[in-house]
Every structure is written in C-alpha cells, then in structure tokens.
Amino acid sequence: MKEFFPEIGKIEFEGKNSKNPLAFKFYDAEKKIDSIKLKDHLRFSLAFWHTMTGTGVDPFGMATMLRPWDNMDDPMKKAMARVDAAFEIMTKLGLEYFCFHDRDVAPEGKNLAETNRNLDEVVGYIHRKMDETGIKLLWGTANLFSNPRYMHGAATSCNANVFAYAAAQVKKAIEVTLELGGENYVFWGGREGYETLLNTDMKLELDNLARFLKMAVEYADKIGFEGQFLIEPKPKEPTKHQYDFDVSSVIAFLKQYDLDRYFKINIESNHATLAGHTFQHELRLARINGMLGSIDANQGDLLLGWDTDQYPTDIYNATLAMYEVIKDGGFKSGGLNFDAKPRRSSFEPRDIFLSFIAGMDTFAKGFEIAKELADGGELDDFIEERYSGFTKGIGKKIIDGEVGFEELERYAMKIDRIVNHSGSQELLEAILNRYILA
Ligand code: XUL
Ligand code: CO
C-alpha cells in the first residue's frame, strides 16, 4: 500500500540523550511500571478531527496544513485515504487508540439515509484496519455542532425537529461505536448552551438535555453497548455559556436528573483553564466523586481566552494530572486522547509526528514522576497530619455526627487559645520540584 509519510519510519525510544527529533526521549512504551507496560498505563489516543481533518483555518485566515491525502476531490475517496493515513500515523507512533466524531470520518450525503450509508462504508473499512493492526477505539461521538441545522443547539435546540435529527445521529453514532468495540461514548456539549437569556427557556433546554441523555442510555442498553458514557465539560465556546460548564456543574446536572450512575467525565485540560480552574482541580473533583473517566490531553495558552488545543508540553501540569489518575487507581476505560492540533504555522506533514512525540514524551515523563511522588507518600503524609484533628476528640465527634451547634458552642466556650499550623505551600512545591527535577 502507498505510504503517505514514506520519509518517516517507526518512531523508536532512544532515551533522554537522543537529539533525533523523530524519536521518543522519555516514552518507552514497553517499560514496565508495577508490572504494567507504560503504554497500558497511558493509553494514548489520536483525535481524528484534529489530526486528520484539521486544516489550520482560523477566523483570520484560510487553510495552511499540507496533508498528503487532501489533494483528492471525491469526498468518499478522500475519507478512505484519511483512514489509511490515520492508521499509518498511529502505527508509526505506536498509538494504540483513536477517537472520532461521525462526521470526521465520512461526509454527509443528501439526506440522513445517505449520510448513514457513507458512514457505514467508512466504518467497515476502519473495522478492517483495526483488525489488521490491533488498534482500538477509545471513544466515538457525534458532531452535533458543525452543520447549520445545529445553530440553536441539538438536544437543547428550540426546534423539535432538530432534537429528533440529533437523536437519530447519536443513535447511529452509538451503533457504530458498538460495532468498532469502542470503550466509551462521549458527549461534548457542542452548541448545548445559549447566547442570550432573552430568547432562552433555560428550564426546558436543561430538561430536554436530560431527556436526550436518558434516551441514549436506554438505547445503549437495548442494543448491548456496554462502553462507558462520558460527558466532556467546557464553559464556553462556541456558545457564550455551555450547560456542561465544568465538572462541578456536570455532576450537579447529572444528580438533578438522576443520571449520575450512567456517566463519568472526560476532562480536557484547556476546558478546565477556560473555566478558571486548573486541570488538576477538575480531575480531583471528578476523582473524589468516583467520576474520573478519561482525559482529553492538550493545553491552552493562559494569555489567550479561547480553546487553543495545543499539544501538551507542560511537565508540571502533566505530572499533577497523572498524580490524580494514579490516585484514582489508573485508567479503567479511559485514556489520554490528544485533543490537540499543531499550530497553524506548523503546517508540514512531519509536524504531526513531532507534535505527538512532544505530547507523548511529556505525559510519559509526567506519569513516571507522579508515580514516584505517589509512592513517596510525602503529600499524603502531610495532608494526613494536617487534618489529624478530625481523627480524635471533638473532630472525631464532628465526623461521626455526634455533635450539633449547641454541643459545639459549649465546647467552643471552653477553648482558651486556638493554635494553627503552617499550610507549607512553598515547602510542598519544593518537594514537587524535587521529584520533577530529580
Ligand atoms: C471541543 C472538544 C471536542 C470534543 C469531542 O472543544 O474538545 O473536540 O472532545 O466532541
Ligand atoms: Co475535547
């Protein structure tokens, strides 16, 4: 078969002293940590939309990306060529998972039936390539935001026909995710939000979103899809306010509608920072609620107020993210999906490989540091000591529910001096640096 990247071979691990740009410095896929291979801890995934269909378009300029499969006019031939190219990229980088939206892989036809036929044809081909290579589907999803029909949203549209169309699209997307053995199915809000409350029935929109998710759960059950449903929070963009604002609002929404047991959360670094949180904050909140599902690995630029989807190279953030995953017992059905794109000016085909290498090395190193940090136990020991007042005396009574305001008032009346201890943030940051720089 024709190669799209004949000048690029299999990317090998060469170690930290290598200066070869087309080699891993830190990601040694086969290295075992706690008798599990690094690649199985990390479960790296390619995002079909950025890598295969991203063009470099931005609000001020047209496409820049040179993509060897894009010089084809027939949309179905181009779709098949993209699949070949995707599997070549994944095989050469050793990426064992991918994720896709229905519309990334196959073009829309003149009606829904033709669109579904196009999708079936490409999905059949993807299935063959998966069997040949052993590459797996981390998650599937439906694009409910690009087509103009979704201008008012999909499940939260004011137009009932749009709700119905979106339902049909998600039904099909769950079917193809099942067919490809997808381990998860993701709902990212797309345009589920609003631009102005002056024209919005917020209560109806939220109720409809819950109705939509409930239908998805029921249909998945009916066809035997056992993958994990995930919701991906994002506070804004494309709408001013997205209903799945952040982990906290997603959990509240799911609990409100009695849906929480069916869903976990797919946390994206750049969405966390857009919401005014750290990546670690979002992961921690999901973890303590038993809802950490998967990760969209990327990073934003803190000086820009939009979703830049850059490849993650910040070792500090990667370490803290991996710390949360390790504390959660590692990924179950989730993984590290590179929801990231090379910069518009990194337009050459080889930049695809260089970008993945940068991101994979960062998370591999971040994982190893986080593992040492977790095993070292210094943060846990500090936190345990910091809250030790709740393991005895009045603190234990509070925890055990043995006291109320009246008993606590009687107790407080007798305290003659309150003694606090340092939070030692600088010490703890220095400890973290000691692990990172070791
Ligand atoms: C958008 C985003 C999506 C989801 C999948 O910001 O992150 O690509 O990951 O729909
Ligand atoms: Co994402």
Short mmCIF file of C-alpha atoms and ligand atoms in Angstrom, two decimals:
data_model
loop_
_atom_site.label_atom_id
_atom_site.label_comp_id
_atom_site.label_asym_id
_atom_site.label_seq_id
_atom_site.Cartn_x
_atom_site.Cartn_y
_atom_site.Cartn_z
CA MET A 1 0.00 0.00 0.00
CA LYS A 2 1.08 3.56 -0.78
CA GLU A 3 2.59 5.31 2.21
CA PHE A 4 1.62 8.89 2.98
CA PHE A 5 4.77 9.53 5.02
CA PRO A 6 7.45 7.49 3.22
CA GLU A 7 10.27 9.56 4.76
CA ILE A 8 9.15 8.71 8.30
CA GLY A 9 9.73 5.27 9.80
CA LYS A 10 8.62 3.74 13.07
CA ILE A 11 9.28 6.19 15.92
CA GLU A 12 11.56 4.47 18.41
CA PHE A 13 12.51 5.17 22.01
CA GLU A 14 16.10 6.44 22.06
CA GLY A 15 16.35 7.88 25.59
CA LYS A 16 16.89 11.32 27.01
CA ASN A 17 20.28 11.95 25.38
CA SER A 18 18.99 11.45 21.86
CA LYS A 19 18.91 14.51 19.64
CA ASN A 20 16.90 12.75 16.96
CA PRO A 21 13.69 14.80 16.62
CA LEU A 22 11.86 11.73 15.31
CA ALA A 23 12.49 9.59 18.39
CA PHE A 24 11.00 9.35 21.87
CA LYS A 25 13.22 10.64 24.66
CA PHE A 26 11.04 9.58 27.60
CA TYR A 27 8.25 7.38 26.25
CA ASP A 28 9.47 3.80 26.45
CA ALA A 29 6.21 2.02 25.59
CA GLU A 30 7.33 -1.45 26.72
CA LYS A 31 8.86 -0.36 30.03
CA LYS A 32 7.03 -1.97 32.93
CA ILE A 33 5.97 0.02 35.95
CA ASP A 34 4.23 -2.03 38.66
CA SER A 35 4.25 -4.87 36.10
CA ILE A 36 2.11 -2.89 33.64
CA LYS A 37 3.61 -1.54 30.42
CA LEU A 38 3.83 2.25 30.17
CA LYS A 39 1.67 2.16 27.04
CA ASP A 40 -1.07 0.41 29.01
CA HIS A 41 -0.90 2.92 31.83
CA LEU A 42 -1.17 5.82 29.40
CA ARG A 43 -3.49 4.51 26.66
CA PHE A 44 -2.56 7.24 24.17
CA SER A 45 -5.12 8.10 21.53
CA LEU A 46 -5.24 10.06 18.27
CA ALA A 47 -8.12 12.51 17.81
CA PHE A 48 -9.29 12.02 14.24
CA TRP A 49 -10.70 15.54 13.92
CA HIS A 50 -7.52 17.49 14.65
CA THR A 51 -5.01 15.16 13.07
CA MET A 52 -6.91 14.01 10.00
CA THR A 53 -9.36 16.81 9.18
CA GLY A 54 -7.85 19.91 10.81
CA THR A 55 -6.88 22.42 8.15
CA GLY A 56 -5.36 25.32 10.07
CA VAL A 57 -8.30 27.63 9.32
CA ASP A 58 -8.75 30.41 11.89
CA PRO A 59 -11.10 33.43 11.96
CA PHE A 60 -8.45 35.49 10.13
CA GLY A 61 -7.02 33.07 7.65
CA MET A 62 -7.54 30.09 5.43
CA ALA A 63 -6.17 26.56 5.50
CA THR A 64 -2.42 26.11 5.87
CA MET A 65 -1.93 22.41 6.61
CA LEU A 66 -0.21 20.31 3.99
CA ARG A 67 -1.92 16.95 4.17
CA PRO A 68 -0.92 14.39 1.54
CA TRP A 69 -4.44 12.88 1.40
CA ASP A 70 -6.23 16.15 0.79
CA ASN A 71 -5.49 16.52 -2.93
CA MET A 72 -8.43 14.24 -3.73
CA ASP A 73 -11.75 15.66 -4.89
CA ASP A 74 -14.11 12.73 -4.39
CA PRO A 75 -15.24 13.01 -0.73
CA MET A 76 -15.55 9.24 -0.19
CA LYS A 77 -12.11 8.53 -1.72
CA LYS A 78 -10.66 11.25 0.49
CA ALA A 79 -12.39 9.72 3.54
CA MET A 80 -10.83 6.31 2.79
CA ALA A 81 -7.41 7.87 2.21
CA ARG A 82 -7.68 9.63 5.56
CA VAL A 83 -8.32 6.28 7.24
CA ASP A 84 -5.21 4.83 5.61
CA ALA A 85 -3.18 7.85 6.68
CA ALA A 86 -4.57 7.73 10.25
CA PHE A 87 -3.57 4.08 10.65
CA GLU A 88 -0.13 4.79 9.18
CA ILE A 89 0.39 7.63 11.68
CA MET A 90 -0.86 5.54 14.62
CA THR A 91 1.24 2.53 13.65
CA LYS A 92 4.40 4.60 13.22
CA LEU A 93 3.90 6.39 16.56
CA GLY A 94 2.72 3.32 18.45
CA LEU A 95 -0.62 4.96 19.29
CA GLU A 96 -2.97 2.09 20.14
CA TYR A 97 -6.24 4.06 20.34
CA PHE A 98 -8.16 6.68 18.40
CA CYS A 99 -11.32 8.73 18.83
CA PHE A 100 -13.64 10.17 16.21
CA HIS A 101 -16.85 12.08 15.51
CA ASP A 102 -19.17 10.54 12.93
CA ARG A 103 -18.60 13.47 10.58
CA ASP A 104 -14.80 13.36 10.84
CA VAL A 105 -14.63 10.03 9.10
CA ALA A 106 -17.39 10.22 6.47
CA PRO A 107 -19.02 13.06 4.51
CA GLU A 108 -22.68 13.96 4.86
CA GLY A 109 -24.91 12.81 2.00
CA LYS A 110 -28.01 14.48 0.61
CA ASN A 111 -30.19 13.07 3.39
CA LEU A 112 -29.75 11.17 6.66
CA ALA A 113 -30.09 7.75 4.99
CA GLU A 114 -27.29 8.52 2.52
CA THR A 115 -25.17 10.03 5.30
CA ASN A 116 -25.58 6.83 7.30
CA ARG A 117 -24.63 4.73 4.27
CA ASN A 118 -21.46 6.79 3.83
CA LEU A 119 -20.66 6.30 7.49
CA ASP A 120 -21.24 2.54 7.30
CA GLU A 121 -18.91 2.23 4.32
CA VAL A 122 -16.04 4.06 6.02
CA VAL A 123 -16.67 2.37 9.39
CA GLY A 124 -16.48 -1.01 7.64
CA TYR A 125 -13.07 -0.03 6.29
CA ILE A 126 -11.93 1.28 9.69
CA HIS A 127 -13.00 -2.05 11.19
CA ARG A 128 -10.76 -3.93 8.75
CA LYS A 129 -7.81 -1.67 9.54
CA MET A 130 -8.39 -2.19 13.27
CA ASP A 131 -8.37 -5.95 12.81
CA GLU A 132 -5.15 -5.74 10.77
CA THR A 133 -3.29 -3.50 13.22
CA GLY A 134 -4.81 -4.25 16.65
CA ILE A 135 -5.51 -0.52 17.10
CA LYS A 136 -8.63 0.09 19.23
CA LEU A 137 -11.36 2.69 19.53
CA LEU A 138 -11.13 4.67 22.78
CA TRP A 139 -14.37 6.53 22.10
CA GLY A 140 -16.83 7.56 19.47
CA THR A 141 -19.05 10.61 19.38
CA ALA A 142 -21.41 12.57 17.13
CA ASN A 143 -20.73 16.00 15.70
CA LEU A 144 -23.84 17.95 16.72
CA PHE A 145 -22.36 21.40 16.16
CA SER A 146 -20.84 21.96 12.67
CA ASN A 147 -23.89 21.69 10.41
CA PRO A 148 -26.05 24.87 10.28
CA ARG A 149 -29.07 22.84 11.45
CA TYR A 150 -27.49 22.95 14.90
CA MET A 151 -27.28 26.75 15.07
CA HIS A 152 -29.57 26.79 18.15
CA GLY A 153 -28.09 23.66 19.68
CA ALA A 154 -29.00 19.98 19.28
CA ALA A 155 -30.64 18.41 22.36
CA THR A 156 -31.18 21.96 23.64
CA SER A 157 -32.43 23.41 20.35
CA CYS A 158 -35.70 25.36 20.36
CA ASN A 159 -36.61 23.32 17.25
CA ALA A 160 -38.11 19.88 17.97
CA ASN A 161 -37.14 18.60 14.50
CA VAL A 162 -33.53 19.35 15.34
CA PHE A 163 -33.86 17.41 18.61
CA ALA A 164 -35.18 14.46 16.58
CA TYR A 165 -32.41 14.71 13.97
CA ALA A 166 -29.75 14.87 16.69
CA ALA A 167 -31.28 11.82 18.37
CA ALA A 168 -31.11 9.89 15.11
CA GLN A 169 -27.49 10.94 14.67
CA VAL A 170 -26.48 9.87 18.18
CA LYS A 171 -28.38 6.58 17.78
CA LYS A 172 -26.27 5.82 14.71
CA ALA A 173 -23.05 7.02 16.37
CA ILE A 174 -23.62 4.68 19.33
CA GLU A 175 -24.27 1.83 16.90
CA VAL A 176 -21.00 2.36 15.05
CA THR A 177 -19.12 2.82 18.33
CA LEU A 178 -20.50 -0.57 19.40
CA GLU A 179 -19.60 -2.11 16.04
CA LEU A 180 -15.99 -0.95 16.46
CA GLY A 181 -15.77 -2.12 20.07
CA GLY A 182 -15.44 1.45 21.42
CA GLU A 183 -14.65 1.52 25.12
CA ASN A 184 -16.50 4.80 25.73
CA TYR A 185 -19.00 7.12 24.11
CA VAL A 186 -18.53 10.88 24.64
CA PHE A 187 -21.00 13.72 24.82
CA TRP A 188 -19.32 17.07 24.43
CA GLY A 189 -21.93 19.85 24.56
CA GLY A 190 -21.12 21.36 21.16
CA ARG A 191 -23.74 24.10 20.94
CA GLU A 192 -25.70 22.98 24.02
CA GLY A 193 -25.78 26.37 25.70
CA TYR A 194 -27.04 29.84 24.92
CA GLU A 195 -26.00 33.21 23.55
CA THR A 196 -28.62 35.29 25.38
CA LEU A 197 -31.21 34.51 28.03
CA LEU A 198 -33.56 37.00 26.34
CA ASN A 199 -34.59 34.27 23.88
CA THR A 200 -33.95 31.18 26.02
CA ASP A 201 -36.20 28.85 28.02
CA MET A 202 -33.38 27.58 30.18
CA LYS A 203 -35.56 25.15 32.15
CA LEU A 204 -36.92 23.48 29.02
CA GLU A 205 -33.45 23.28 27.45
CA LEU A 206 -31.94 21.61 30.52
CA ASP A 207 -34.90 19.23 30.86
CA ASN A 208 -34.54 18.32 27.17
CA LEU A 209 -30.82 17.71 27.54
CA ALA A 210 -31.59 15.28 30.35
CA ARG A 211 -34.33 13.62 28.25
CA PHE A 212 -31.85 13.22 25.40
CA LEU A 213 -29.19 11.62 27.62
CA LYS A 214 -31.77 9.29 29.13
CA MET A 215 -32.80 8.15 25.64
CA ALA A 216 -29.14 7.48 24.83
CA VAL A 217 -28.73 5.37 27.97
CA GLU A 218 -31.91 3.41 27.19
CA TYR A 219 -30.92 2.80 23.59
CA ALA A 220 -27.39 1.70 24.52
CA ASP A 221 -28.90 -0.77 26.95
CA LYS A 222 -31.25 -2.05 24.27
CA ILE A 223 -28.50 -2.75 21.72
CA GLY A 224 -26.00 -4.06 24.27
CA PHE A 225 -23.47 -1.23 24.19
CA GLU A 226 -21.56 -1.68 27.44
CA GLY A 227 -19.00 1.09 26.98
CA GLN A 228 -18.77 3.95 29.42
CA PHE A 229 -20.77 7.11 28.70
CA LEU A 230 -18.72 10.26 29.27
CA ILE A 231 -19.61 13.94 29.43
CA GLU A 232 -16.93 16.45 28.48
CA PRO A 233 -17.34 19.77 30.29
CA LYS A 234 -16.48 23.09 28.68
CA PRO A 235 -17.56 26.50 29.96
CA LYS A 236 -17.86 28.48 26.72
CA GLU A 237 -17.03 28.41 23.01
CA PRO A 238 -18.81 28.11 20.70
CA THR A 239 -21.67 29.43 22.87
CA LYS A 240 -21.29 32.14 25.50
CA HIS A 241 -22.45 29.72 28.17
CA GLN A 242 -22.24 25.96 27.75
CA TYR A 243 -24.50 23.96 30.07
CA ASP A 244 -21.73 21.43 30.78
CA PHE A 245 -19.68 24.29 32.23
CA ASP A 246 -17.25 22.34 34.40
CA VAL A 247 -17.03 19.12 36.42
CA SER A 248 -19.00 20.63 39.25
CA SER A 249 -21.94 21.72 37.11
CA VAL A 250 -21.95 18.42 35.20
CA ILE A 251 -22.15 16.43 38.43
CA ALA A 252 -24.94 18.67 39.76
CA PHE A 253 -26.86 18.30 36.48
CA LEU A 254 -26.50 14.53 36.41
CA LYS A 255 -27.59 14.19 40.02
CA GLN A 256 -30.51 16.56 39.50
CA TYR A 257 -31.85 14.32 36.73
CA ASP A 258 -30.88 11.04 38.38
CA LEU A 259 -28.41 10.21 35.60
CA ASP A 260 -25.15 10.21 37.55
CA ARG A 261 -24.77 6.44 37.73
CA TYR A 262 -24.64 6.17 33.92
CA PHE A 263 -21.93 8.74 33.28
CA LYS A 264 -18.34 9.60 34.04
CA ILE A 265 -16.43 12.66 32.94
CA ASN A 266 -13.96 13.27 30.11
CA ILE A 267 -11.75 16.08 31.32
CA GLU A 268 -9.91 18.34 28.91
CA SER A 269 -7.06 20.46 30.17
CA ASN A 270 -7.82 23.51 28.01
CA HIS A 271 -11.51 23.41 29.02
CA ALA A 272 -10.50 23.40 32.69
CA THR A 273 -8.44 26.55 32.29
CA LEU A 274 -11.21 28.25 30.26
CA ALA A 275 -13.49 27.59 33.25
CA GLY A 276 -10.99 29.30 35.55
CA HIS A 277 -9.80 26.04 37.09
CA THR A 278 -6.59 24.11 36.96
CA PHE A 279 -6.55 20.80 35.13
CA GLN A 280 -5.74 19.16 38.45
CA HIS A 281 -8.78 20.76 40.10
CA GLU A 282 -11.15 19.25 37.55
CA LEU A 283 -9.51 15.84 37.81
CA ARG A 284 -9.56 15.93 41.60
CA LEU A 285 -13.23 16.85 41.74
CA ALA A 286 -14.14 14.05 39.33
CA ARG A 287 -11.95 11.59 41.22
CA ILE A 288 -13.40 12.25 44.67
CA ASN A 289 -16.86 11.78 43.18
CA GLY A 290 -15.89 8.49 41.52
CA MET A 291 -16.42 10.02 38.08
CA LEU A 292 -12.97 10.36 36.53
CA GLY A 293 -13.47 8.70 33.17
CA SER A 294 -10.96 9.84 30.57
CA ILE A 295 -8.73 12.73 29.55
CA ASP A 296 -8.51 14.98 26.51
CA ALA A 297 -4.83 15.84 26.73
CA ASN A 298 -3.86 19.27 25.47
CA GLN A 299 -3.04 22.67 26.87
CA GLY A 300 -4.28 26.20 26.41
CA ASP A 301 -2.38 29.45 26.34
CA LEU A 302 -3.20 31.32 29.53
CA LEU A 303 -2.79 34.65 27.76
CA LEU A 304 -5.46 33.77 25.18
CA GLY A 305 -9.12 33.44 26.10
CA TRP A 306 -10.01 30.65 23.72
CA ASP A 307 -9.54 26.94 23.21
CA THR A 308 -6.14 26.75 21.55
CA ASP A 309 -5.89 22.94 21.80
CA GLN A 310 -2.11 22.90 21.86
CA TYR A 311 -0.09 19.74 22.26
CA PRO A 312 0.66 19.31 25.97
CA THR A 313 4.30 20.02 26.83
CA ASP A 314 3.94 21.46 30.33
CA ILE A 315 5.58 18.85 32.54
CA TYR A 316 4.21 20.40 35.74
CA ASN A 317 0.59 20.05 34.62
CA ALA A 318 1.14 16.61 33.14
CA THR A 319 2.66 15.41 36.42
CA LEU A 320 -0.21 16.72 38.53
CA ALA A 321 -2.75 15.27 36.11
CA MET A 322 -1.10 11.86 36.21
CA TYR A 323 -0.95 12.09 40.01
CA GLU A 324 -4.76 12.28 40.07
CA VAL A 325 -5.09 9.37 37.65
CA ILE A 326 -2.68 7.25 39.72
CA LYS A 327 -4.54 8.17 42.92
CA ASP A 328 -7.71 7.00 41.16
CA GLY A 329 -6.12 3.59 40.56
CA GLY A 330 -5.21 4.30 36.91
CA PHE A 331 -7.44 4.50 33.86
CA LYS A 332 -10.26 1.98 33.58
CA SER A 333 -11.97 2.51 30.22
CA GLY A 334 -10.35 5.93 29.72
CA GLY A 335 -7.06 7.06 28.26
CA LEU A 336 -5.06 10.07 27.12
CA ASN A 337 -6.65 11.35 23.95
CA PHE A 338 -4.61 14.06 22.25
CA ASP A 339 -7.38 16.55 21.54
CA ALA A 340 -4.67 18.81 20.18
CA LYS A 341 -3.53 20.34 16.93
CA PRO A 342 -0.19 21.62 15.68
CA ARG A 343 -0.03 25.42 15.44
CA ARG A 344 -1.29 26.90 12.18
CA SER A 345 2.28 27.63 11.15
CA SER A 346 3.42 24.08 11.98
CA PHE A 347 1.89 23.06 8.69
CA GLU A 348 4.26 20.41 7.34
CA PRO A 349 3.25 16.74 7.46
CA ARG A 350 6.21 15.91 9.68
CA ASP A 351 4.91 18.37 12.31
CA ILE A 352 2.18 15.81 13.05
CA PHE A 353 4.82 13.37 14.27
CA LEU A 354 6.87 16.00 16.10
CA SER A 355 3.74 17.18 17.93
CA PHE A 356 2.73 13.72 19.08
CA ILE A 357 6.29 12.95 20.19
CA ALA A 358 6.33 16.15 22.29
CA GLY A 359 2.99 15.29 23.91
CA MET A 360 3.69 11.60 24.47
CA ASP A 361 7.13 12.27 25.97
CA THR A 362 5.62 14.86 28.32
CA PHE A 363 2.93 12.52 29.63
CA ALA A 364 5.29 9.55 29.86
CA LYS A 365 7.69 11.57 31.98
CA GLY A 366 4.81 13.13 33.91
CA PHE A 367 3.48 9.67 34.69
CA GLU A 368 6.83 8.42 35.96
CA ILE A 369 7.33 11.47 38.16
CA ALA A 370 3.78 11.25 39.50
CA LYS A 371 4.27 7.56 40.30
CA GLU A 372 7.41 8.37 42.33
CA LEU A 373 5.57 11.21 44.04
CA ALA A 374 2.64 8.98 44.92
CA ASP A 375 4.87 6.13 46.09
CA GLY A 376 6.99 8.56 48.15
CA GLY A 377 3.84 9.43 50.09
CA GLU A 378 5.10 12.84 51.22
CA LEU A 379 1.98 14.72 50.12
CA ASP A 380 -0.32 12.11 51.66
CA ASP A 381 1.61 12.21 54.93
CA PHE A 382 1.41 15.98 55.06
CA ILE A 383 -2.31 16.01 54.35
CA GLU A 384 -2.98 13.27 56.88
CA GLU A 385 -1.20 15.23 59.57
CA ARG A 386 -2.89 18.49 58.52
CA TYR A 387 -6.36 17.05 59.12
CA SER A 388 -5.45 14.84 62.06
CA GLY A 389 -7.64 16.94 64.37
CA PHE A 390 -10.63 15.16 62.82
CA THR A 391 -9.42 11.72 63.90
CA LYS A 392 -9.75 12.33 67.64
CA GLY A 393 -11.55 14.38 70.26
CA ILE A 394 -14.09 16.93 69.08
CA GLY A 395 -13.03 16.49 65.43
CA LYS A 396 -13.96 12.81 65.54
CA LYS A 397 -17.31 13.68 67.12
CA ILE A 398 -17.98 16.08 64.21
CA ILE A 399 -17.14 13.40 61.68
CA ASP A 400 -19.24 10.81 63.46
CA GLY A 401 -22.24 13.14 63.58
CA GLU A 402 -22.34 13.09 67.38
CA VAL A 403 -22.47 16.85 67.89
CA GLY A 404 -24.51 19.82 66.62
CA PHE A 405 -24.30 23.59 67.03
CA GLU A 406 -25.31 23.52 70.70
CA GLU A 407 -22.68 20.98 71.76
CA LEU A 408 -20.09 22.81 69.65
CA GLU A 409 -20.98 26.12 71.32
CA ARG A 410 -20.48 24.57 74.75
CA TYR A 411 -17.12 23.17 73.57
CA ALA A 412 -16.01 26.46 71.95
CA MET A 413 -16.78 28.41 75.13
CA LYS A 414 -14.05 26.40 76.83
CA ILE A 415 -11.30 26.87 74.20
CA ASP A 416 -8.88 29.44 75.54
CA ARG A 417 -6.43 29.57 72.63
CA ILE A 418 -6.74 28.35 69.01
CA VAL A 419 -3.46 27.05 67.60
CA ASN A 420 -2.98 26.78 63.81
CA HIS A 421 -0.07 25.34 61.84
CA SER A 422 1.53 26.39 58.57
CA GLY A 423 -0.02 25.17 55.30
CA SER A 424 3.59 24.94 54.00
CA GLN A 425 2.68 25.52 50.35
CA GLU A 426 6.23 26.56 49.45
CA LEU A 427 7.70 23.50 51.14
CA LEU A 428 5.29 21.24 49.23
CA GLU A 429 6.03 22.98 45.92
CA ALA A 430 9.72 22.47 46.58
CA ILE A 431 9.08 18.78 47.26
CA LEU A 432 7.19 18.53 43.97
CA ASN A 433 10.08 20.23 42.18
CA ARG A 434 12.49 17.80 43.79
CA TYR A 435 10.61 14.93 42.10
CA ILE A 436 10.27 16.76 38.77
CA LEU A 437 13.92 17.78 38.61
CA ALA A 438 15.36 14.55 40.01
C1 XUL B 1 -14.22 20.73 21.64
C2 XUL B 1 -13.77 19.38 22.02
C3 XUL B 1 -14.34 18.27 21.21
C4 XUL B 1 -14.66 17.06 21.99
C5 XUL B 1 -15.37 15.99 21.19
O1 XUL B 1 -13.63 21.74 22.35
O2 XUL B 1 -12.97 19.22 22.90
O3 XUL B 1 -13.47 18.00 20.18
O4 XUL B 1 -13.54 16.50 22.55
O5 XUL B 1 -16.55 16.43 20.63
CO CO B 2 -12.15 17.50 23.74
#
